[in-house]
Each structure stands twice: as C-alpha cells, then as structure tokens.
Short mmCIF file of C-alpha atoms and ligand atoms in Angstrom, two decimals:
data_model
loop_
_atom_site.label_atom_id
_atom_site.label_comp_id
_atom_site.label_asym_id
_atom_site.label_seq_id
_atom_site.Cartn_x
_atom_site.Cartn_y
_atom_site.Cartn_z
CA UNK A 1249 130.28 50.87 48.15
CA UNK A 1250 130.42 47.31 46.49
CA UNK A 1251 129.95 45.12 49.16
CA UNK A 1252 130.66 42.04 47.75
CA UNK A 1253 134.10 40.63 48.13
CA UNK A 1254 135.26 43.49 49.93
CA UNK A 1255 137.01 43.83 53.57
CA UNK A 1256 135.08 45.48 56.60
CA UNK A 1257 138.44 47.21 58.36
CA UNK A 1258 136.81 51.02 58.84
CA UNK A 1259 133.77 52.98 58.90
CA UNK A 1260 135.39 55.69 56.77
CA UNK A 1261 134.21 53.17 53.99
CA UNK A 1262 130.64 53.42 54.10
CA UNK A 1263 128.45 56.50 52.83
CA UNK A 1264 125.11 56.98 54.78
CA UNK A 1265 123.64 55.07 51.43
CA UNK A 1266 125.87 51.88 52.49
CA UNK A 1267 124.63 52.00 55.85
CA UNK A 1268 120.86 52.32 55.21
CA UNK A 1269 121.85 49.41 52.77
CA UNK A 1270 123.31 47.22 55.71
CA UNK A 1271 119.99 47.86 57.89
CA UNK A 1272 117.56 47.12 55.39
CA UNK A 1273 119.48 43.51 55.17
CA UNK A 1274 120.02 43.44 58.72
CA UNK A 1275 115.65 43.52 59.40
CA UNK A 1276 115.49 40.82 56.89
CA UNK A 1277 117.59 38.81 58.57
CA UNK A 1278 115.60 38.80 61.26
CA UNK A 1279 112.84 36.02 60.91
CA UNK A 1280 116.67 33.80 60.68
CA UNK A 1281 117.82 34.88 64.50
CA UNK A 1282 114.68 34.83 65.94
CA UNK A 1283 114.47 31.04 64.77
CA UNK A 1284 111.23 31.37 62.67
CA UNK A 1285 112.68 30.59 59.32
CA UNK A 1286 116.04 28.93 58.57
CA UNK A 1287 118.42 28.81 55.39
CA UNK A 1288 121.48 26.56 54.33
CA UNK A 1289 122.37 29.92 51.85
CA UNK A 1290 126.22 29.37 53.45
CA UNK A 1291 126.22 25.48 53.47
CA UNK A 1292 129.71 24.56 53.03
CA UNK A 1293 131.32 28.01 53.56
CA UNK A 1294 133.54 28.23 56.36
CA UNK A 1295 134.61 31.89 58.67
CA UNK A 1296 137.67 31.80 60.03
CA UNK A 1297 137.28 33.66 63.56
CA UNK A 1298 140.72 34.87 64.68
CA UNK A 1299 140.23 36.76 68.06
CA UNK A 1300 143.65 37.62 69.79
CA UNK A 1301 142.17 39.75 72.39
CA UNK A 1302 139.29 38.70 75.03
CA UNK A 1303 136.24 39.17 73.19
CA UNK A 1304 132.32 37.34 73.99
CA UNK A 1305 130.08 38.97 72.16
CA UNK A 1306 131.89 39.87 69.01
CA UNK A 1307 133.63 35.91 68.65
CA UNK A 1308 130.72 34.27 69.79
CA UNK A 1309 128.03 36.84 67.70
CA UNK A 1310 129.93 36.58 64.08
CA UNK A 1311 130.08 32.73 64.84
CA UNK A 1312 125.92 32.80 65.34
CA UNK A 1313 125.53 35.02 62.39
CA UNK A 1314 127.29 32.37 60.46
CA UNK A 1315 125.46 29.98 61.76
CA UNK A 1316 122.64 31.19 61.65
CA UNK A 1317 123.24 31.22 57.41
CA UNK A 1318 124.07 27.97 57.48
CA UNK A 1319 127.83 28.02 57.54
CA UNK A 1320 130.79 26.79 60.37
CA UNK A 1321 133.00 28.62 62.12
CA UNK A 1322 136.85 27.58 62.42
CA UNK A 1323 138.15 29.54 65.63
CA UNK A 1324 141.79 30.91 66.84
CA UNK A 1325 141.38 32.23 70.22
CA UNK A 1326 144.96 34.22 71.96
CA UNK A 1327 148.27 33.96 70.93
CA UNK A 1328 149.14 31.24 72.98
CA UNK A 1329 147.37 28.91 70.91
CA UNK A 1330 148.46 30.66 67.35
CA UNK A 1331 151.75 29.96 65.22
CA UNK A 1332 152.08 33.84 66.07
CA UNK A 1333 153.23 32.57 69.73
CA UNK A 1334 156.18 30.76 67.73
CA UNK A 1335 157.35 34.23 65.88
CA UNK A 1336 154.94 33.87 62.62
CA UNK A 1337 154.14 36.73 60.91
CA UNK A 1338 150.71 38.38 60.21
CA UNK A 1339 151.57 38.09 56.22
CA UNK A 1340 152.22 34.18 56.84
CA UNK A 1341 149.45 33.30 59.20
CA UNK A 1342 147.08 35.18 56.24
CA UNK A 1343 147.99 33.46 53.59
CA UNK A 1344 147.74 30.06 55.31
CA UNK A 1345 144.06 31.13 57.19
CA UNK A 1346 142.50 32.06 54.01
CA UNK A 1347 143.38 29.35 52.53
CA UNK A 1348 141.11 27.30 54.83
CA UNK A 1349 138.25 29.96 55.03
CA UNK A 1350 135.35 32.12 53.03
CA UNK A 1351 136.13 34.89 55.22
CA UNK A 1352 137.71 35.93 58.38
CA UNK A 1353 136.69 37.52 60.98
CA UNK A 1354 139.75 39.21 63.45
CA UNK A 1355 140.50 41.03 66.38
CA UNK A 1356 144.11 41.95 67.46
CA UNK A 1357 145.14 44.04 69.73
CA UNK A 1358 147.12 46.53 67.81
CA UNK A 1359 146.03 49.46 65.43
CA UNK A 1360 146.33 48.88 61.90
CA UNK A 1361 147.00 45.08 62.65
CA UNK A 1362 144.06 43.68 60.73
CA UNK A 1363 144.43 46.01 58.17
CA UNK A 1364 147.97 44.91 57.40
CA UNK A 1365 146.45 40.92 57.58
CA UNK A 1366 143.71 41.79 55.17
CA UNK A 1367 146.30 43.09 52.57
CA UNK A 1368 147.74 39.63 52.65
CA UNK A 1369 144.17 37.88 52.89
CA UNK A 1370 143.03 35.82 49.60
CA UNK A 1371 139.46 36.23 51.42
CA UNK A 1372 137.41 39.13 52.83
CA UNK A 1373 138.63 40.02 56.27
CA UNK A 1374 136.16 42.06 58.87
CA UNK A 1375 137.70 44.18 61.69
CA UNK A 1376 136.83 42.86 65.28
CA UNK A 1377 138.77 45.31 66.76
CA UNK A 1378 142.16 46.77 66.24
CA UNK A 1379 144.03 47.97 69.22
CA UNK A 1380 141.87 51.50 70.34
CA UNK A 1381 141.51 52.16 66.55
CA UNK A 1382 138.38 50.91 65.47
CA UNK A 1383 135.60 48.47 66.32
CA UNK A 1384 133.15 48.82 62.55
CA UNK A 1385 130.72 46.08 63.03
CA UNK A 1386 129.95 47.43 66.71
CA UNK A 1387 129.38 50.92 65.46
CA UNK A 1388 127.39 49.33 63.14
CA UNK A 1389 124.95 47.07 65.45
CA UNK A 1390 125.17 50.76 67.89
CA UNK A 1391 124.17 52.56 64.79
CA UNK A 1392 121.04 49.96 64.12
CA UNK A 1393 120.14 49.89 67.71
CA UNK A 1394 120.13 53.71 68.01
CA UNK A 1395 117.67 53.84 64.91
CA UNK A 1396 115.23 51.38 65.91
CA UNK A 1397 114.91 52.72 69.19
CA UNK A 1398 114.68 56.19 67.66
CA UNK A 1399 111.84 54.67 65.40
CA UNK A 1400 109.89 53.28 68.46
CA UNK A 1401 109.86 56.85 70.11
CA UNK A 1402 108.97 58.19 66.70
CA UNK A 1403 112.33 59.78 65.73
CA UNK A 1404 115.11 59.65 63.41
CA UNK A 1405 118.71 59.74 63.54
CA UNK A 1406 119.12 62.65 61.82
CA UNK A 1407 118.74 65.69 64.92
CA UNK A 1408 120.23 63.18 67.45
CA UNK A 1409 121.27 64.56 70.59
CA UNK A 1410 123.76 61.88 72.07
CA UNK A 1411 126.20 61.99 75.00
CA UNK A 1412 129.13 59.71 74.67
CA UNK A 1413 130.88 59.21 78.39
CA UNK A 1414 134.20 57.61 79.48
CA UNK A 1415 137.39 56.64 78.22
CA UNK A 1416 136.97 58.48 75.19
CA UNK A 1417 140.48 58.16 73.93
CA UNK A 1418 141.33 54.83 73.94
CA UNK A 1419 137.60 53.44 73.13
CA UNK A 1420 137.41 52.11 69.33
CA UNK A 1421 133.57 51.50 69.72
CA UNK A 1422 133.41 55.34 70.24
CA UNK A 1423 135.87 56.39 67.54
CA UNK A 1424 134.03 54.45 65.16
CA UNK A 1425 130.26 55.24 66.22
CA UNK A 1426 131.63 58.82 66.40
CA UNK A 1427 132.82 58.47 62.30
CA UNK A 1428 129.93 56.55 61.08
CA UNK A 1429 126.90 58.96 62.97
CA UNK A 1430 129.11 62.31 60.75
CA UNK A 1431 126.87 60.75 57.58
CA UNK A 1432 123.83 61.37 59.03
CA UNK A 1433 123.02 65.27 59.59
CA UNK A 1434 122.55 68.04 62.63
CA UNK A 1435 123.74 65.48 65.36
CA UNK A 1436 124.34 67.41 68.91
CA UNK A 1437 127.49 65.65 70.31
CA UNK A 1438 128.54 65.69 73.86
CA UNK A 1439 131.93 64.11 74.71
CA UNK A 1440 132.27 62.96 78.43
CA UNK A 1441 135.65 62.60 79.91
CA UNK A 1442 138.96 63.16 81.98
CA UNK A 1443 140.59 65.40 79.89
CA UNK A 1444 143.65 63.15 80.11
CA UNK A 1445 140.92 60.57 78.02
CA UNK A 1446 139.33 62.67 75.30
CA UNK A 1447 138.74 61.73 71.94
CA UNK A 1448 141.05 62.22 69.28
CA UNK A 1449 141.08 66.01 67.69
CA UNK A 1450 140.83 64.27 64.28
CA UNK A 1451 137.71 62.65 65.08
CA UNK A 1452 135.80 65.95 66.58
CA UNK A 1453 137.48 67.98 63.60
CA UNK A 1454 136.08 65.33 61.30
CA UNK A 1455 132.52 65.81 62.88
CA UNK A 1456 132.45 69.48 63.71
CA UNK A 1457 133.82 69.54 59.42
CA UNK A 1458 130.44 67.46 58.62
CA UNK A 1459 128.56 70.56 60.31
CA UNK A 1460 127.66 68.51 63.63
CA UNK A 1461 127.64 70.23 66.77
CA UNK A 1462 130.82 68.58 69.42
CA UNK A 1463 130.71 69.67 73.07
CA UNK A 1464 133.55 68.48 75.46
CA UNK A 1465 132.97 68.48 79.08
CA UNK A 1466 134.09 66.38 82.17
CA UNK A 1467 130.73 67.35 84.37
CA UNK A 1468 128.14 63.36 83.80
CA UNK A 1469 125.22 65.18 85.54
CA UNK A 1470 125.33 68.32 83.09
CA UNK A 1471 126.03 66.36 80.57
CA UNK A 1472 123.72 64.16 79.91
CA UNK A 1473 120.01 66.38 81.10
CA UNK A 1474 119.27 67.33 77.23
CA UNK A 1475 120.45 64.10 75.31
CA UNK A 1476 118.38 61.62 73.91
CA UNK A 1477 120.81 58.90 74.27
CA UNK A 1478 123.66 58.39 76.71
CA UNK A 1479 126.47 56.08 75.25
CA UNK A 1480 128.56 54.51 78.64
CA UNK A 1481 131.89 53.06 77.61
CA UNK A 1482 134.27 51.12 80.23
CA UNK A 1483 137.76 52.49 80.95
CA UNK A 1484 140.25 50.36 78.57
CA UNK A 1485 142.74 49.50 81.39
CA UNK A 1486 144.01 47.19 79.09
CA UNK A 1487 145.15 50.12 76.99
CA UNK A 1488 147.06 51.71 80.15
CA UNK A 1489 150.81 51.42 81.10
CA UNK A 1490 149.88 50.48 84.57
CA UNK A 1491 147.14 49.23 86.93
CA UNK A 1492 148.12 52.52 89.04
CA UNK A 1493 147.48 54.66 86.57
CA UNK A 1494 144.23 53.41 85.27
CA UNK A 1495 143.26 53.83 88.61
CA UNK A 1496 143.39 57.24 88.80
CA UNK A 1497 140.53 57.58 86.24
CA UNK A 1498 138.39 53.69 87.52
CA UNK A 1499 134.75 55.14 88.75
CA UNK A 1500 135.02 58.20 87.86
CA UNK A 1501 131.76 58.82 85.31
CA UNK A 1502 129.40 56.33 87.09
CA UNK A 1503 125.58 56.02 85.91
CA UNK A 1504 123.12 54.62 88.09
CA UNK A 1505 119.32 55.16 88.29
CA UNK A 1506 119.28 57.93 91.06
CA UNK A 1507 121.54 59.51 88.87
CA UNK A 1508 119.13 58.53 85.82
CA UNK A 1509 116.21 59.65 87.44
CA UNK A 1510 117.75 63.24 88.98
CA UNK A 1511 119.15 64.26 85.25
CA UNK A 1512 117.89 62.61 82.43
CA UNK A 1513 114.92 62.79 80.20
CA UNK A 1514 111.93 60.73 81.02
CA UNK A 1515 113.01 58.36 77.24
CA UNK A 1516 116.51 59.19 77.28
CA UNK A 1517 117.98 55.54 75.91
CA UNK A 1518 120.73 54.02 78.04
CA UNK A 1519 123.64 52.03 76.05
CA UNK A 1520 126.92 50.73 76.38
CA UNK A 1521 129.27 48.67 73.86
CA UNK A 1522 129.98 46.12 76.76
CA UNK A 1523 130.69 44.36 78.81
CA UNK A 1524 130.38 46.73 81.83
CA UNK A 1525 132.96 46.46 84.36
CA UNK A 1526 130.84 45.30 87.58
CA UNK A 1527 133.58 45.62 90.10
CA UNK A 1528 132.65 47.35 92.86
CA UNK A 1529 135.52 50.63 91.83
CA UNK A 1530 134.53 50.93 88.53
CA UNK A 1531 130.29 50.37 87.77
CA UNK A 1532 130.31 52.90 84.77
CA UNK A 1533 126.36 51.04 84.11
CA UNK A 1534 125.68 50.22 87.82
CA UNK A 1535 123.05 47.30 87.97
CA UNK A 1536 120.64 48.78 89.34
CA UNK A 1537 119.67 49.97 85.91
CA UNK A 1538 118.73 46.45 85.20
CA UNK A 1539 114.82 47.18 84.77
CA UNK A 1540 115.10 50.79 83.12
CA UNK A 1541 112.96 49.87 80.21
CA UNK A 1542 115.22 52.04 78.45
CA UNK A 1543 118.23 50.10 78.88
CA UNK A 1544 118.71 48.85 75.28
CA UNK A 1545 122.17 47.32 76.09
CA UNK A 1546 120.98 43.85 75.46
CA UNK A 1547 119.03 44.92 72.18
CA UNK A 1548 122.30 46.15 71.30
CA UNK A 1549 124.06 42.39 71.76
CA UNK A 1550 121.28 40.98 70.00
CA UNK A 1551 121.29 43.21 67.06
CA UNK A 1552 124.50 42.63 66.55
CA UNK A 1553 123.66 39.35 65.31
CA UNK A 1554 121.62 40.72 62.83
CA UNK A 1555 124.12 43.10 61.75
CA UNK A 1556 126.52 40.73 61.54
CA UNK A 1557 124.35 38.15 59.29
CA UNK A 1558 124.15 41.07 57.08
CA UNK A 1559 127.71 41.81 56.46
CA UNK A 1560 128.46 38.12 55.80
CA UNK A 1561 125.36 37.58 53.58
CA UNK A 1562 126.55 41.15 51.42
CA UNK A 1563 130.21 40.04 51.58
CA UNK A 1564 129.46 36.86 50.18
CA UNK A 1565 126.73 37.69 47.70
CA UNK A 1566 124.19 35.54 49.10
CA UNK A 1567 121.45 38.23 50.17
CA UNK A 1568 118.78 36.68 47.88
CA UNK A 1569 119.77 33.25 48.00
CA UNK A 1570 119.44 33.33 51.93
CA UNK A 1571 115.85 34.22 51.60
CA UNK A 1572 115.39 31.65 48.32
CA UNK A 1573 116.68 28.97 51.03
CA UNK A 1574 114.22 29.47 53.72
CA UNK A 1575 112.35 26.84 55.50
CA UNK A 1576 110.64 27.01 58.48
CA UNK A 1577 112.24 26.03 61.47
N1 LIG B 312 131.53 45.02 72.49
C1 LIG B 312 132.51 44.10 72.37
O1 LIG B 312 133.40 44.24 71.50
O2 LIG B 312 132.45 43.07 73.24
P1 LIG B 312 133.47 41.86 73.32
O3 LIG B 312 134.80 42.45 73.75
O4 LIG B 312 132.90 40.91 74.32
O5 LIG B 312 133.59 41.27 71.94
#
C-alpha cells in the first residue's frame, strides 16, 4: 500500500507486505521512545487528536508518538467540549480540524463515523476506534507485540495457536486483530464466548476463506490448554442497551493464575487490549497475574508507541528524515 498521505480507517488495507513494512519502522523507532536518541523530523507539524469516547492509552499514546518526532498535539476530548455538542456536523467539524492540523487522529463512538470524517478530511485521518467496528492501530501494536514475543520464544506468527476470549461481538480490537492475523498463514483460532457475544460470521468466514482454522466454544478452561497466546478482552457494557443486561454476561470468562497454572502451557503469553475492568464482578485479567512473566499486557501499551511513531512517520513521509535528525538525548 502507499503509505504516504493515506488514511489508517481499516485493516482490510494492509497486505502482510504492509505490515512487515510497519514493524520494521516501528523497531527503528525505538532508540526515539526509549529516550536514547531524539529527532525534531515533525518540528512544526501539528496532530489533531479528536477522541469522543473515553480513551488513555490510545489519546495519550498517538500524542507521545508525536512527540516523540518532534511534533504537538492539538486535543478534542467528548462532545461536550466539541461544536458537535451544538448540532455540527462531522463534514463541518473536518473541514475546519484539518485545516489546523498535519493529521488527525479520532475516535467516535459510532461505526463508520471516522470513515465518513476522513472523506471530508484535507489531511490523513487514523481510526482510534469506531463504535465496535474497528480499532487498526491496536491490532497493529497486538500484532507487533505477538511477534516479538513469538521471536523471544523462538517462533513465528505464521502456525499461531491463539485463543481470543470475551465479548467477542462487540470488541473492535478483536475484529480487527482477527482481520489483520488472516495475512499471515495456518493460524489455529479459538473464539471464546457467550454465544449471545460471538464474533461476527463475516469475520470467521473471512478467516476460515484464508485457510485458517476457527473454533467457537464457550468452555475458558478447554479453551485455552493448547494455545500459545490467550487474548482477554473486557465486556463492552458501553455497547449494551442496559446495565441489566450486560450483567448477565459481567465475570463470566475470568482468568486468574490458578486458572493459568491448572490449564495453560508453561509460555503460553497472556494479553489484553485494555484497560481491564478491576471491579470486583467483572476481573476478566484478575491481578493476581501481575508477576506472570508472561503477562505482556504492558509491552503491549508500550509498543503501541512505537507503532504509532511509525504510522505518523510513513503517513507523513518522514521515515528517513527522522533518523537524519537524530541527536542524542
Ligand atoms: N486499548 C485501548 O483502546 O485503550 P483506551 O480505550 O484507553 O484508548
């Protein structure tokens, strides 16, 4: 794909050459967030960061990542504090935004929403998040995490045995980590949930059409004994019609490290998109887990950085020009 110029608003865009391309950027990038070299590559450019859903680690990440290239971040955070509470339209607010900005970065909570700003966008827009449609930059930074901690164990993606485990239907981090893995090959995909909460026939038609194996099952325990990675995702009660009737499905796939120790394998890798709900009826990741070493759900956040730096520094053009920059910090 030509990454230059272009919007980030699905996986469906990239071939498996596009993301190999993304994660050879994102391990340059990182002498930048670990602070040992920095660049002014995006002095002057500014990212427009419109997030009207709760968000920490995708705001606050693609704000570092700009950073971190030497740029500044202009932020719209909730409707409440947007034109849009006053009855603007997506069209109007995009036009005006990208006016001000290099490139936006949004998160909305309706499907197709950032899609239908980006068409009005005079800048590249990335998807933060659309409703329970997609989430590309997390699959992404899930994507990178799940290779390098493949490559410390001395794997690959390709044979991947993964278990994916929640609220499967409205998830987007799932949806889109379940589209991006189909470019890789001979994956072994098991699909955890209520039945009320499974994923989307299109997506397991997609992956079972890419030759991948798709198991659905609502049993955690037998689920997740021959996996090499379990994926944990939180129930999107925010997605529900009521409080009631999220409640009927709140605890109900809950991983801990009894339940670690009884079922999985010895390196089976432990992640989740976050945050975790910690409440004391849900605790899909129970705490306990803390000091698993193979917990990699903070080298997940922290990849994301990395991940992130690279879509700005393709988007923009300035892959060679951020290294050209460098000075030690
Ligand atoms: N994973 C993720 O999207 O987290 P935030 O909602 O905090 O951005």
């Amino acid at each position: 794909m030509k990454f230059a110029g272009s919007h980030i608003l699905s996986v469906s865009q990239f071939e498996r050459a596009d993301v190999e391309h993304v994660f050879t950027v994102a391990d340059r990038m990182r002498p930048f967030a670990e602070r040992e070299l920095m660049t002014k590559a995006l002095d002057g450019a500014i990212l427009g960061a419109m997030f009207f859903e709760p968000s920490t680690r995708t705001r606050v990440s693609f704000g570092s990542a700009f950073n971190l290239l030497g740029g500044e971040v202009r932020e719209t955070t909730g409707f409440e504090h947007s034109a849009i509470a006053k009855g603007e339209s997506l069209y109007d607010t995009a036009r005006v935004i990208s006016g001000y900005s290099d490139v936006i970065a949004m998160r909305h909570p309706e499907s197709g929403s950032v899609s239908e700003f980006a068409a009005a966008s005079r800048v590249p827009v990335i998807n933060g998040g659309d409703g329970s449609n997609e989430h590309p930059s997390q699959a992404l930074l899930d994507l990178y995490t799940i290779r390098k901690e493949r490559q410390d164990q001395g794997g690959g993606v390709d044979g991947l045995r993964i278990a994916l485990v929640g609220d499967l239907k409205y998830g987007r981090t799932v949806h889109s980590l379940c589209q991006l893995l189909s470019v890789f090959k001979n994956l072994h995909i098991v699909l955890v949930s209520p039945k009320e909460l499974c994923m989307p026939e299109t997506i397991i038609e997609h992956l079972r059409q890419a030759g991948h194996t798709v198991i659905e099952s609502d049993q955690l325990e037998a689920s997740i004994s021959q996996v090499d990675i379990v994926y944990s995702t939180r129930l999107q009660e925010e997605r529900f019609s009521s409080t009631q009737e999220a409640d009927l499905y709140r605890g109900r796939f809950r991983l801990n490290q009894a339940i670690y120790t009884q079922n999985c394998q010895p390196n089976t890798v432990i992640m989740h998109p976050l945050p975790r709900d910690s409440r004391a009826n849900a605790r899909e990741l129970d705490v306990d887990l803390n000091d698993n070493p193979n917990l990699a759900i903070f080298r997940q956040t922290d990849n994301g950085v990395l991940v992130r730096m690279a879509l700005f520094a393709l988007i923009l053009d300035v892959v060679a020009l951020v290294e050209k920059e460098a000075r030690p910090v």
